[in-house]
């Protein structure tokens, strides 16, 4: 019990009992004061029992409150993460996740634009260097505490997935395949993220969740394949894209867990700081003849990849995953291929057919079913 609690208890008992009794009972043992009268001794005894009862009640309340406070993995930024679809926070994780997906949906078409005039190694590495500089400034200005112990190893895993793996592999793959073809393989990312999430978190999605996920992935792949005129024969670019999906799923799941401990933007910021030395070396190697020349549009595409796709988009995405449930939030990625083709049509002039619109609706319906499915934690 703290001194403050004791003083409050004594003050309460003093109000309800005679103040002189407190004075008489507080005299030190062996003092020259006359012995207390029997009435005073009885009053002091009553007062002490009142103090003890008051303190015991205070401690009991504190213990009860301690056991009712949600654990750290159940709260992110003061928001409970245990809410379901219909709870106060049921849509919070989905909303933040969808905001992140919208930001990421520009990545494939704008990467295609950037690598048309810039070396793919430069696009994959330099965007992380720019984002790491922004992250370092944010961490320094806000005086964030350093991660502890095993958190560094987990941040390295996040960096491997979302800073090294996905940007580099997709940059090289999209030099030889169109953006719509890349979206076909990236359409597998929601299922991959759900599998890794279940493995890392112990969440137990219902059968309906897995059915909706499989149907959603099938709809996304079919939709984009039809739009692209078929999948064609798998080549080295497809292998790179598959690798990018696996690494991104790992980085998403681990990053979502770390966001519950460090915070959403702090997680991606520290991951970028860890990756900075390696990405800086890659950037220097990619431009042996100096800064490459490109059109203003290509540089604008690169700027978006560096600032939004590589950094700001993760603010929303990791916050959504942290609020969770992570397996459910990961399924909003099903709409990413649809959005990517919409942006390709608007920005690059690609045609959008009626079949494309119907496929997009099918994907969104499956995504909605997946996020509404029951998740047990």
mmCIF file of C-alpha atoms in Angstrom:
data_model
loop_
_atom_site.group_PDB
_atom_site.id
_atom_site.type_symbol
_atom_site.label_atom_id
_atom_site.label_comp_id
_atom_site.label_asym_id
_atom_site.label_seq_id
_atom_site.Cartn_x
_atom_site.Cartn_y
_atom_site.Cartn_z
ATOM 1 C CA UNK A 1 0.000 0.000 0.000
ATOM 2 C CA UNK A 2 1.353 3.429 -0.896
ATOM 3 C CA UNK A 3 1.768 6.243 1.683
ATOM 4 C CA UNK A 4 -0.857 8.192 -0.223
ATOM 5 C CA UNK A 5 -3.422 5.397 0.228
ATOM 6 C CA UNK A 6 -2.579 5.153 3.945
ATOM 7 C CA UNK A 7 -2.978 8.880 4.477
ATOM 8 C CA UNK A 8 -6.347 8.842 2.703
ATOM 9 C CA UNK A 9 -7.550 5.970 4.881
ATOM 10 C CA UNK A 10 -6.406 7.713 8.084
ATOM 11 C CA UNK A 11 -8.009 10.968 6.975
ATOM 12 C CA UNK A 12 -11.334 9.204 6.405
ATOM 13 C CA UNK A 13 -11.216 7.596 9.828
ATOM 14 C CA UNK A 14 -10.244 10.896 11.469
ATOM 15 C CA UNK A 15 -13.346 12.527 10.017
ATOM 16 C CA UNK A 16 -15.566 9.798 11.450
ATOM 17 C CA UNK A 17 -13.847 9.661 14.847
ATOM 18 C CA UNK A 18 -12.673 12.182 17.460
ATOM 19 C CA UNK A 19 -9.514 13.945 16.416
ATOM 20 C CA UNK A 20 -8.054 13.925 19.968
ATOM 21 C CA UNK A 21 -8.037 10.156 19.909
ATOM 22 C CA UNK A 22 -5.666 10.205 16.954
ATOM 23 C CA UNK A 23 -3.384 12.573 18.820
ATOM 24 C CA UNK A 24 -3.395 10.488 21.986
ATOM 25 C CA UNK A 25 -2.770 7.235 20.156
ATOM 26 C CA UNK A 26 0.023 8.726 18.134
ATOM 27 C CA UNK A 27 2.261 9.528 21.109
ATOM 28 C CA UNK A 28 5.503 7.550 20.994
ATOM 29 C CA UNK A 29 5.974 4.601 23.302
ATOM 30 C CA UNK A 30 7.779 5.484 26.519
ATOM 31 C CA UNK A 31 6.845 9.156 26.390
ATOM 32 C CA UNK A 32 6.098 11.182 29.502
ATOM 33 C CA UNK A 33 2.464 11.695 28.536
ATOM 34 C CA UNK A 34 -0.117 10.354 31.012
ATOM 35 C CA UNK A 35 -1.701 7.015 30.232
ATOM 36 C CA UNK A 36 -4.714 7.176 27.978
ATOM 37 C CA UNK A 37 -8.077 6.796 29.583
ATOM 38 C CA UNK A 38 -10.001 3.575 28.924
ATOM 39 C CA UNK A 39 -12.469 5.446 26.722
ATOM 40 C CA UNK A 40 -9.659 6.860 24.634
ATOM 41 C CA UNK A 41 -8.012 3.431 24.332
ATOM 42 C CA UNK A 42 -11.282 1.908 23.159
ATOM 43 C CA UNK A 43 -11.768 4.743 20.633
ATOM 44 C CA UNK A 44 -8.219 4.270 19.369
ATOM 45 C CA UNK A 45 -8.838 0.560 18.938
ATOM 46 C CA UNK A 46 -11.980 1.254 16.930
ATOM 47 C CA UNK A 47 -10.136 3.790 14.824
ATOM 48 C CA UNK A 48 -7.280 1.376 14.044
ATOM 49 C CA UNK A 49 -9.735 -1.321 13.001
ATOM 50 C CA UNK A 50 -11.398 1.214 10.692
ATOM 51 C CA UNK A 51 -8.024 2.144 9.180
ATOM 52 C CA UNK A 52 -7.167 -1.508 8.533
ATOM 53 C CA UNK A 53 -10.558 -2.240 6.973
ATOM 54 C CA UNK A 54 -10.277 0.856 4.793
ATOM 55 C CA UNK A 55 -6.780 -0.094 3.612
ATOM 56 C CA UNK A 56 -7.793 -3.705 2.929
ATOM 57 C CA UNK A 57 -10.713 -2.493 0.829
ATOM 58 C CA UNK A 58 -8.408 -0.116 -1.086
ATOM 59 C CA UNK A 59 -5.931 -2.908 -1.833
ATOM 60 C CA UNK A 60 -8.732 -5.237 -2.877
ATOM 61 C CA UNK A 61 -10.029 -2.656 -5.338
ATOM 62 C CA UNK A 62 -6.539 -2.120 -6.742
ATOM 63 C CA UNK A 63 -6.042 -5.854 -7.262
ATOM 64 C CA UNK A 64 -9.424 -6.151 -8.938
ATOM 65 C CA UNK A 65 -8.645 -3.239 -11.241
ATOM 66 C CA UNK A 66 -5.256 -4.728 -12.050
ATOM 67 C CA UNK A 67 -6.862 -7.932 -13.243
ATOM 68 C CA UNK A 68 -9.426 -6.123 -15.357
ATOM 69 C CA UNK A 69 -6.980 -3.932 -17.281
ATOM 70 C CA UNK A 70 -6.554 -5.285 -20.825
ATOM 71 C CA UNK A 71 -3.171 -6.713 -21.715
ATOM 72 C CA UNK A 72 -0.777 -4.808 -23.926
ATOM 73 C CA UNK A 73 -1.660 -6.908 -26.950
ATOM 74 C CA UNK A 74 -5.297 -5.998 -26.521
ATOM 75 C CA UNK A 75 -4.839 -2.258 -26.753
ATOM 76 C CA UNK A 76 -3.236 -0.065 -29.352
ATOM 77 C CA UNK A 77 -3.182 3.650 -28.794
ATOM 78 C CA UNK A 78 -5.941 3.357 -26.204
ATOM 79 C CA UNK A 79 -8.208 1.314 -28.491
ATOM 80 C CA UNK A 80 -9.346 -2.158 -27.516
ATOM 81 C CA UNK A 81 -8.434 -4.795 -30.065
ATOM 82 C CA UNK A 82 -10.877 -7.427 -28.945
ATOM 83 C CA UNK A 83 -13.931 -5.883 -30.505
ATOM 84 C CA UNK A 84 -15.671 -7.884 -33.177
ATOM 85 C CA UNK A 85 -17.457 -6.751 -36.293
ATOM 86 C CA UNK A 86 -20.335 -5.354 -34.307
ATOM 87 C CA UNK A 87 -18.393 -3.934 -31.321
ATOM 88 C CA UNK A 88 -17.227 -0.408 -30.677
ATOM 89 C CA UNK A 89 -13.928 -1.126 -32.430
ATOM 90 C CA UNK A 90 -15.236 -3.734 -34.886
ATOM 91 C CA UNK A 91 -14.570 -1.568 -37.922
ATOM 92 C CA UNK A 92 -11.477 0.219 -36.634
ATOM 93 C CA UNK A 93 -8.983 -2.440 -37.729
ATOM 94 C CA UNK A 94 -10.742 -2.912 -41.062
ATOM 95 C CA UNK A 95 -10.831 0.830 -41.680
ATOM 96 C CA UNK A 96 -7.139 1.386 -40.961
ATOM 97 C CA UNK A 97 -6.229 -1.713 -42.959
ATOM 98 C CA UNK A 98 -8.283 -0.559 -45.937
ATOM 99 C CA UNK A 99 -6.604 2.842 -45.831
ATOM 100 C CA UNK A 100 -3.227 1.104 -45.992
ATOM 101 C CA UNK A 101 -4.375 -1.104 -48.892
ATOM 102 C CA UNK A 102 -5.528 1.937 -50.859
ATOM 103 C CA UNK A 103 -2.067 3.450 -50.395
ATOM 104 C CA UNK A 104 -0.370 0.195 -51.448
ATOM 105 C CA UNK A 105 -2.664 -0.315 -54.457
ATOM 106 C CA UNK A 106 -0.720 2.346 -56.379
ATOM 107 C CA UNK A 107 2.541 0.463 -55.856
ATOM 108 C CA UNK A 108 2.395 -1.986 -58.788
ATOM 109 C CA UNK A 109 1.364 0.479 -61.541
ATOM 110 C CA UNK A 110 3.735 3.179 -60.286
ATOM 111 C CA UNK A 111 6.604 0.698 -59.997
ATOM 112 C CA UNK A 112 5.960 -0.190 -63.617
ATOM 113 C CA UNK A 113 6.177 3.512 -64.477
ATOM 114 C CA UNK A 114 9.352 4.050 -62.452
ATOM 115 C CA UNK A 115 11.346 1.082 -63.799
ATOM 116 C CA UNK A 116 10.626 2.212 -67.351
ATOM 117 C CA UNK A 117 13.228 4.946 -66.866
ATOM 118 C CA UNK A 118 15.137 4.037 -63.703
ATOM 119 C CA UNK A 119 17.240 0.939 -62.902
ATOM 120 C CA UNK A 120 15.173 -1.613 -60.945
ATOM 121 C CA UNK A 121 17.881 -1.978 -58.300
ATOM 122 C CA UNK A 122 17.818 1.786 -57.807
ATOM 123 C CA UNK A 123 14.010 1.824 -57.523
ATOM 124 C CA UNK A 124 14.037 -1.039 -55.015
ATOM 125 C CA UNK A 125 16.859 0.322 -52.840
ATOM 126 C CA UNK A 126 16.730 4.106 -53.137
ATOM 127 C CA UNK A 127 13.077 4.264 -52.153
ATOM 128 C CA UNK A 128 13.991 2.550 -48.870
ATOM 129 C CA UNK A 129 16.883 4.972 -48.353
ATOM 130 C CA UNK A 130 14.558 7.963 -48.719
ATOM 131 C CA UNK A 131 12.004 6.371 -46.389
ATOM 132 C CA UNK A 132 14.733 5.535 -43.846
ATOM 133 C CA UNK A 133 15.819 9.179 -43.738
ATOM 134 C CA UNK A 134 12.232 10.217 -43.051
ATOM 135 C CA UNK A 135 11.954 7.509 -40.392
ATOM 136 C CA UNK A 136 15.169 8.611 -38.680
ATOM 137 C CA UNK A 137 13.946 12.194 -38.533
ATOM 138 C CA UNK A 138 10.580 11.130 -37.087
ATOM 139 C CA UNK A 139 12.153 8.880 -34.452
ATOM 140 C CA UNK A 140 14.653 11.574 -33.447
ATOM 141 C CA UNK A 141 12.181 14.445 -33.253
ATOM 142 C CA UNK A 142 9.735 12.434 -31.148
ATOM 143 C CA UNK A 143 12.510 10.936 -28.964
ATOM 144 C CA UNK A 144 11.321 7.361 -29.275
ATOM 145 C CA UNK A 145 12.772 4.738 -26.951
ATOM 146 C CA UNK A 146 15.019 2.079 -28.454
ATOM 147 C CA UNK A 147 13.523 -1.380 -29.000
ATOM 148 C CA UNK A 148 14.590 -4.037 -26.502
ATOM 149 C CA UNK A 149 16.207 -7.451 -26.816
ATOM 150 C CA UNK A 150 14.332 -9.805 -29.115
ATOM 151 C CA UNK A 151 12.437 -6.894 -30.676
ATOM 152 C CA UNK A 152 15.549 -6.102 -32.736
ATOM 153 C CA UNK A 153 15.551 -9.589 -34.256
ATOM 154 C CA UNK A 154 11.861 -9.357 -35.041
ATOM 155 C CA UNK A 155 12.359 -5.922 -36.615
ATOM 156 C CA UNK A 156 15.072 -7.453 -38.796
ATOM 157 C CA UNK A 157 12.484 -9.986 -39.983
ATOM 158 C CA UNK A 158 10.086 -7.162 -40.815
ATOM 159 C CA UNK A 159 12.862 -5.380 -42.714
ATOM 160 C CA UNK A 160 13.654 -8.548 -44.659
ATOM 161 C CA UNK A 161 10.040 -8.849 -45.761
ATOM 162 C CA UNK A 162 8.799 -5.333 -46.459
ATOM 163 C CA UNK A 163 11.989 -3.307 -46.951
ATOM 164 C CA UNK A 164 14.317 -5.730 -48.757
ATOM 165 C CA UNK A 165 12.226 -8.548 -50.181
ATOM 166 C CA UNK A 166 9.014 -7.151 -51.599
ATOM 167 C CA UNK A 167 10.351 -3.900 -53.106
ATOM 168 C CA UNK A 168 13.415 -5.475 -54.719
ATOM 169 C CA UNK A 169 11.733 -8.600 -56.077
ATOM 170 C CA UNK A 170 8.748 -6.728 -57.508
ATOM 171 C CA UNK A 171 10.999 -4.067 -59.058
ATOM 172 C CA UNK A 172 12.963 -6.699 -60.993
ATOM 173 C CA UNK A 173 9.861 -8.718 -61.900
ATOM 174 C CA UNK A 174 7.988 -5.730 -63.290
ATOM 175 C CA UNK A 175 10.762 -4.968 -65.758
ATOM 176 C CA UNK A 176 9.545 -7.919 -67.859
ATOM 177 C CA UNK A 177 5.846 -8.354 -67.041
ATOM 178 C CA UNK A 178 2.997 -5.822 -67.098
ATOM 179 C CA UNK A 179 1.470 -4.425 -63.943
ATOM 180 C CA UNK A 180 -1.719 -6.475 -64.387
ATOM 181 C CA UNK A 181 0.330 -9.696 -64.569
ATOM 182 C CA UNK A 182 2.110 -8.760 -61.372
ATOM 183 C CA UNK A 183 -1.239 -8.138 -59.696
ATOM 184 C CA UNK A 184 -2.246 -11.741 -60.497
ATOM 185 C CA UNK A 185 0.453 -13.182 -58.253
ATOM 186 C CA UNK A 186 0.184 -10.464 -55.632
ATOM 187 C CA UNK A 187 -3.485 -11.452 -55.373
ATOM 188 C CA UNK A 188 -2.226 -14.445 -53.366
ATOM 189 C CA UNK A 189 -0.935 -12.138 -50.627
ATOM 190 C CA UNK A 190 -4.116 -12.110 -48.474
ATOM 191 C CA UNK A 191 -4.133 -15.913 -48.155
ATOM 192 C CA UNK A 192 -0.394 -16.007 -47.477
ATOM 193 C CA UNK A 193 -0.728 -13.330 -44.806
ATOM 194 C CA UNK A 194 -3.625 -15.185 -43.174
ATOM 195 C CA UNK A 195 -1.619 -18.428 -42.999
ATOM 196 C CA UNK A 196 1.418 -16.720 -41.467
ATOM 197 C CA UNK A 197 -0.811 -14.797 -39.067
ATOM 198 C CA UNK A 198 -2.505 -17.962 -37.804
ATOM 199 C CA UNK A 199 0.913 -19.552 -37.333
ATOM 200 C CA UNK A 200 2.355 -16.561 -35.435
ATOM 201 C CA UNK A 201 -0.633 -15.438 -33.364
ATOM 202 C CA UNK A 202 -2.650 -18.577 -32.665
ATOM 203 C CA UNK A 203 -5.847 -16.980 -33.993
ATOM 204 C CA UNK A 204 -8.401 -19.583 -35.039
ATOM 205 C CA UNK A 205 -10.477 -18.409 -38.001
ATOM 206 C CA UNK A 206 -13.714 -20.221 -38.700
ATOM 207 C CA UNK A 207 -14.305 -22.486 -41.676
ATOM 208 C CA UNK A 208 -16.324 -19.705 -43.275
ATOM 209 C CA UNK A 209 -13.273 -17.448 -43.112
ATOM 210 C CA UNK A 210 -11.097 -19.921 -45.008
ATOM 211 C CA UNK A 211 -13.813 -20.596 -47.591
ATOM 212 C CA UNK A 212 -14.235 -16.862 -48.197
ATOM 213 C CA UNK A 213 -10.451 -16.417 -48.358
ATOM 214 C CA UNK A 214 -9.946 -19.194 -50.918
ATOM 215 C CA UNK A 215 -12.857 -17.951 -53.020
ATOM 216 C CA UNK A 216 -11.546 -14.407 -52.777
ATOM 217 C CA UNK A 217 -8.055 -15.390 -53.918
ATOM 218 C CA UNK A 218 -9.500 -17.446 -56.778
ATOM 219 C CA UNK A 219 -11.734 -14.541 -57.794
ATOM 220 C CA UNK A 220 -8.847 -12.064 -57.615
ATOM 221 C CA UNK A 221 -6.491 -14.232 -59.676
ATOM 222 C CA UNK A 222 -9.190 -15.078 -62.244
ATOM 223 C CA UNK A 223 -10.289 -11.473 -62.458
ATOM 224 C CA UNK A 224 -6.807 -10.126 -63.117
ATOM 225 C CA UNK A 225 -5.881 -13.034 -65.410
ATOM 226 C CA UNK A 226 -8.929 -12.373 -67.592
ATOM 227 C CA UNK A 227 -8.116 -8.676 -67.649
ATOM 228 C CA UNK A 228 -4.513 -9.443 -68.653
ATOM 229 C CA UNK A 229 -5.516 -11.928 -71.358
ATOM 230 C CA UNK A 230 -4.347 -15.029 -69.457
ATOM 231 C CA UNK A 231 -1.575 -16.056 -67.126
ATOM 232 C CA UNK A 232 0.771 -17.333 -69.831
ATOM 233 C CA UNK A 233 3.720 -19.579 -69.098
ATOM 234 C CA UNK A 234 5.263 -19.039 -65.646
ATOM 235 C CA UNK A 235 8.761 -17.574 -65.866
ATOM 236 C CA UNK A 236 11.471 -16.166 -63.675
ATOM 237 C CA UNK A 237 9.398 -13.038 -63.057
ATOM 238 C CA UNK A 238 6.631 -15.180 -61.549
ATOM 239 C CA UNK A 239 9.140 -16.811 -59.207
ATOM 240 C CA UNK A 240 10.270 -13.372 -58.063
ATOM 241 C CA UNK A 241 6.678 -12.339 -57.472
ATOM 242 C CA UNK A 242 5.952 -15.503 -55.488
ATOM 243 C CA UNK A 243 9.003 -14.797 -53.351
ATOM 244 C CA UNK A 244 7.817 -11.224 -52.844
ATOM 245 C CA UNK A 245 4.414 -12.477 -51.664
ATOM 246 C CA UNK A 246 5.922 -14.877 -49.119
ATOM 247 C CA UNK A 247 8.331 -12.300 -47.722
ATOM 248 C CA UNK A 248 5.647 -9.608 -47.562
ATOM 249 C CA UNK A 249 3.281 -11.941 -45.704
ATOM 250 C CA UNK A 250 5.994 -12.650 -43.139
ATOM 251 C CA UNK A 251 6.785 -8.953 -42.742
ATOM 252 C CA UNK A 252 3.108 -8.034 -42.434
ATOM 253 C CA UNK A 253 2.333 -10.590 -39.725
ATOM 254 C CA UNK A 254 5.446 -9.883 -37.640
ATOM 255 C CA UNK A 255 5.052 -6.150 -38.099
ATOM 256 C CA UNK A 256 1.442 -6.315 -36.939
ATOM 257 C CA UNK A 257 2.521 -8.061 -33.747
ATOM 258 C CA UNK A 258 5.340 -5.592 -33.112
ATOM 259 C CA UNK A 259 2.968 -2.681 -33.691
ATOM 260 C CA UNK A 260 1.129 -3.793 -30.549
ATOM 261 C CA UNK A 261 4.337 -3.296 -28.578
ATOM 262 C CA UNK A 262 6.157 -0.439 -30.305
ATOM 263 C CA UNK A 263 3.388 1.343 -32.196
ATOM 264 C CA UNK A 264 2.485 1.230 -35.890
ATOM 265 C CA UNK A 265 4.690 3.947 -37.352
ATOM 266 C CA UNK A 266 7.486 3.179 -34.915
ATOM 267 C CA UNK A 267 7.652 -0.423 -36.162
ATOM 268 C CA UNK A 268 8.140 0.451 -39.817
ATOM 269 C CA UNK A 269 10.495 3.288 -38.854
ATOM 270 C CA UNK A 270 12.838 1.014 -36.898
ATOM 271 C CA UNK A 271 12.700 -1.606 -39.651
ATOM 272 C CA UNK A 272 13.801 1.030 -42.169
ATOM 273 C CA UNK A 273 16.615 2.166 -39.884
ATOM 274 C CA UNK A 274 17.871 -1.414 -39.627
ATOM 275 C CA UNK A 275 17.773 -1.837 -43.403
ATOM 276 C CA UNK A 276 19.348 1.533 -44.180
ATOM 277 C CA UNK A 277 23.026 0.466 -44.477
ATOM 278 C CA UNK A 278 22.280 -2.395 -46.860
ATOM 279 C CA UNK A 279 19.890 -0.380 -48.986
ATOM 280 C CA UNK A 280 22.365 2.497 -49.164
ATOM 281 C CA UNK A 281 25.015 0.119 -50.550
ATOM 282 C CA UNK A 282 22.508 -1.193 -53.079
ATOM 283 C CA UNK A 283 21.641 2.338 -54.151
ATOM 284 C CA UNK A 284 25.288 3.281 -54.714
ATOM 285 C CA UNK A 285 25.930 0.074 -56.672
ATOM 286 C CA UNK A 286 22.885 0.707 -58.862
ATOM 287 C CA UNK A 287 24.148 4.078 -60.130
ATOM 288 C CA UNK A 288 27.825 3.652 -61.099
ATOM 289 C CA UNK A 289 27.542 6.562 -63.547
ATOM 290 C CA UNK A 290 25.778 8.966 -61.221
ATOM 291 C CA UNK A 291 22.131 9.862 -60.707
ATOM 292 C CA UNK A 292 20.099 8.326 -63.556
ATOM 293 C CA UNK A 293 18.046 10.452 -65.914
ATOM 294 C CA UNK A 294 14.292 9.968 -66.091
ATOM 295 C CA UNK A 295 11.147 11.870 -66.960
ATOM 296 C CA UNK A 296 9.327 13.958 -64.348
ATOM 297 C CA UNK A 297 6.517 11.385 -64.320
ATOM 298 C CA UNK A 298 8.958 8.595 -63.539
ATOM 299 C CA UNK A 299 10.516 10.598 -60.720
ATOM 300 C CA UNK A 300 7.056 11.372 -59.310
ATOM 301 C CA UNK A 301 6.258 7.658 -59.380
ATOM 302 C CA UNK A 302 9.510 6.969 -57.541
ATOM 303 C CA UNK A 303 8.695 9.661 -54.962
ATOM 304 C CA UNK A 304 5.331 8.043 -54.237
ATOM 305 C CA UNK A 305 6.979 4.646 -53.833
ATOM 306 C CA UNK A 306 9.507 6.089 -51.388
ATOM 307 C CA UNK A 307 7.240 8.266 -49.254
ATOM 308 C CA UNK A 308 3.880 6.460 -49.326
ATOM 309 C CA UNK A 309 4.361 2.842 -50.391
ATOM 310 C CA UNK A 310 7.544 2.449 -48.359
ATOM 311 C CA UNK A 311 6.620 4.502 -45.298
ATOM 312 C CA UNK A 312 3.345 6.341 -44.764
ATOM 313 C CA UNK A 313 1.159 3.484 -46.001
ATOM 314 C CA UNK A 314 2.492 1.286 -43.206
ATOM 315 C CA UNK A 315 1.272 3.765 -40.598
ATOM 316 C CA UNK A 316 -2.300 2.760 -41.404
ATOM 317 C CA UNK A 317 -1.624 -0.863 -42.364
ATOM 318 C CA UNK A 318 0.255 -1.854 -39.221
ATOM 319 C CA UNK A 319 -2.217 0.003 -37.034
ATOM 320 C CA UNK A 320 -5.059 -1.961 -38.617
ATOM 321 C CA UNK A 321 -3.230 -5.268 -38.113
ATOM 322 C CA UNK A 322 -2.409 -4.353 -34.514
ATOM 323 C CA UNK A 323 -6.051 -3.611 -33.723
ATOM 324 C CA UNK A 324 -6.976 -6.864 -35.460
ATOM 325 C CA UNK A 325 -7.920 -9.592 -35.522
ATOM 326 C CA UNK A 326 -4.949 -9.805 -37.873
ATOM 327 C CA UNK A 327 -6.267 -12.688 -40.002
ATOM 328 C CA UNK A 328 -9.471 -10.762 -40.672
ATOM 329 C CA UNK A 329 -7.810 -7.427 -41.394
ATOM 330 C CA UNK A 330 -5.363 -9.103 -43.799
ATOM 331 C CA UNK A 331 -8.251 -10.033 -46.086
ATOM 332 C CA UNK A 332 -8.949 -6.446 -47.096
ATOM 333 C CA UNK A 333 -5.900 -6.950 -49.350
ATOM 334 C CA UNK A 334 -8.236 -8.869 -51.654
ATOM 335 C CA UNK A 335 -9.382 -5.560 -53.109
ATOM 336 C CA UNK A 336 -5.828 -4.426 -53.848
ATOM 337 C CA UNK A 337 -5.575 -6.032 -57.337
ATOM 338 C CA UNK A 338 -8.927 -4.508 -58.244
ATOM 339 C CA UNK A 339 -7.797 -1.072 -57.152
ATOM 340 C CA UNK A 340 -4.447 -1.503 -58.916
ATOM 341 C CA UNK A 341 -6.179 -2.090 -62.243
ATOM 342 C CA UNK A 342 -8.509 0.850 -61.643
ATOM 343 C CA UNK A 343 -5.484 3.111 -61.094
ATOM 344 C CA UNK A 344 -3.760 1.592 -64.136
ATOM 345 C CA UNK A 345 -6.827 2.498 -66.196
ATOM 346 C CA UNK A 346 -6.952 6.042 -64.851
ATOM 347 C CA UNK A 347 -3.218 6.767 -64.857
ATOM 348 C CA UNK A 348 -1.944 4.624 -67.712
ATOM 349 C CA UNK A 349 -4.999 4.615 -69.972
ATOM 350 C CA UNK A 350 -5.693 0.879 -69.807
ATOM 351 C CA UNK A 351 -9.234 -0.158 -70.804
ATOM 352 C CA UNK A 352 -11.679 -1.480 -68.193
ATOM 353 C CA UNK A 353 -14.275 -3.920 -69.551
ATOM 354 C CA UNK A 354 -17.584 -5.107 -68.136
ATOM 355 C CA UNK A 355 -15.890 -8.376 -67.166
ATOM 356 C CA UNK A 356 -13.385 -6.368 -65.165
ATOM 357 C CA UNK A 357 -16.139 -4.620 -63.264
ATOM 358 C CA UNK A 358 -17.958 -7.896 -62.536
ATOM 359 C CA UNK A 359 -14.729 -9.509 -61.377
ATOM 360 C CA UNK A 360 -14.035 -6.589 -59.120
ATOM 361 C CA UNK A 361 -17.462 -6.882 -57.522
ATOM 362 C CA UNK A 362 -16.894 -10.626 -56.931
ATOM 363 C CA UNK A 363 -13.570 -9.946 -55.229
ATOM 364 C CA UNK A 364 -15.051 -7.270 -52.988
ATOM 365 C CA UNK A 365 -17.951 -9.555 -51.983
ATOM 366 C CA UNK A 366 -15.502 -12.309 -50.997
ATOM 367 C CA UNK A 367 -13.392 -9.827 -49.059
ATOM 368 C CA UNK A 368 -16.479 -8.647 -47.206
ATOM 369 C CA UNK A 369 -17.404 -12.234 -46.312
ATOM 370 C CA UNK A 370 -13.881 -12.895 -45.054
ATOM 371 C CA UNK A 371 -13.754 -9.854 -42.783
ATOM 372 C CA UNK A 372 -17.171 -10.696 -41.330
ATOM 373 C CA UNK A 373 -16.211 -14.301 -40.544
ATOM 374 C CA UNK A 374 -15.701 -15.303 -36.923
ATOM 375 C CA UNK A 375 -12.155 -15.233 -35.512
ATOM 376 C CA UNK A 376 -11.356 -16.961 -32.194
ATOM 377 C CA UNK A 377 -8.366 -15.762 -30.157
#
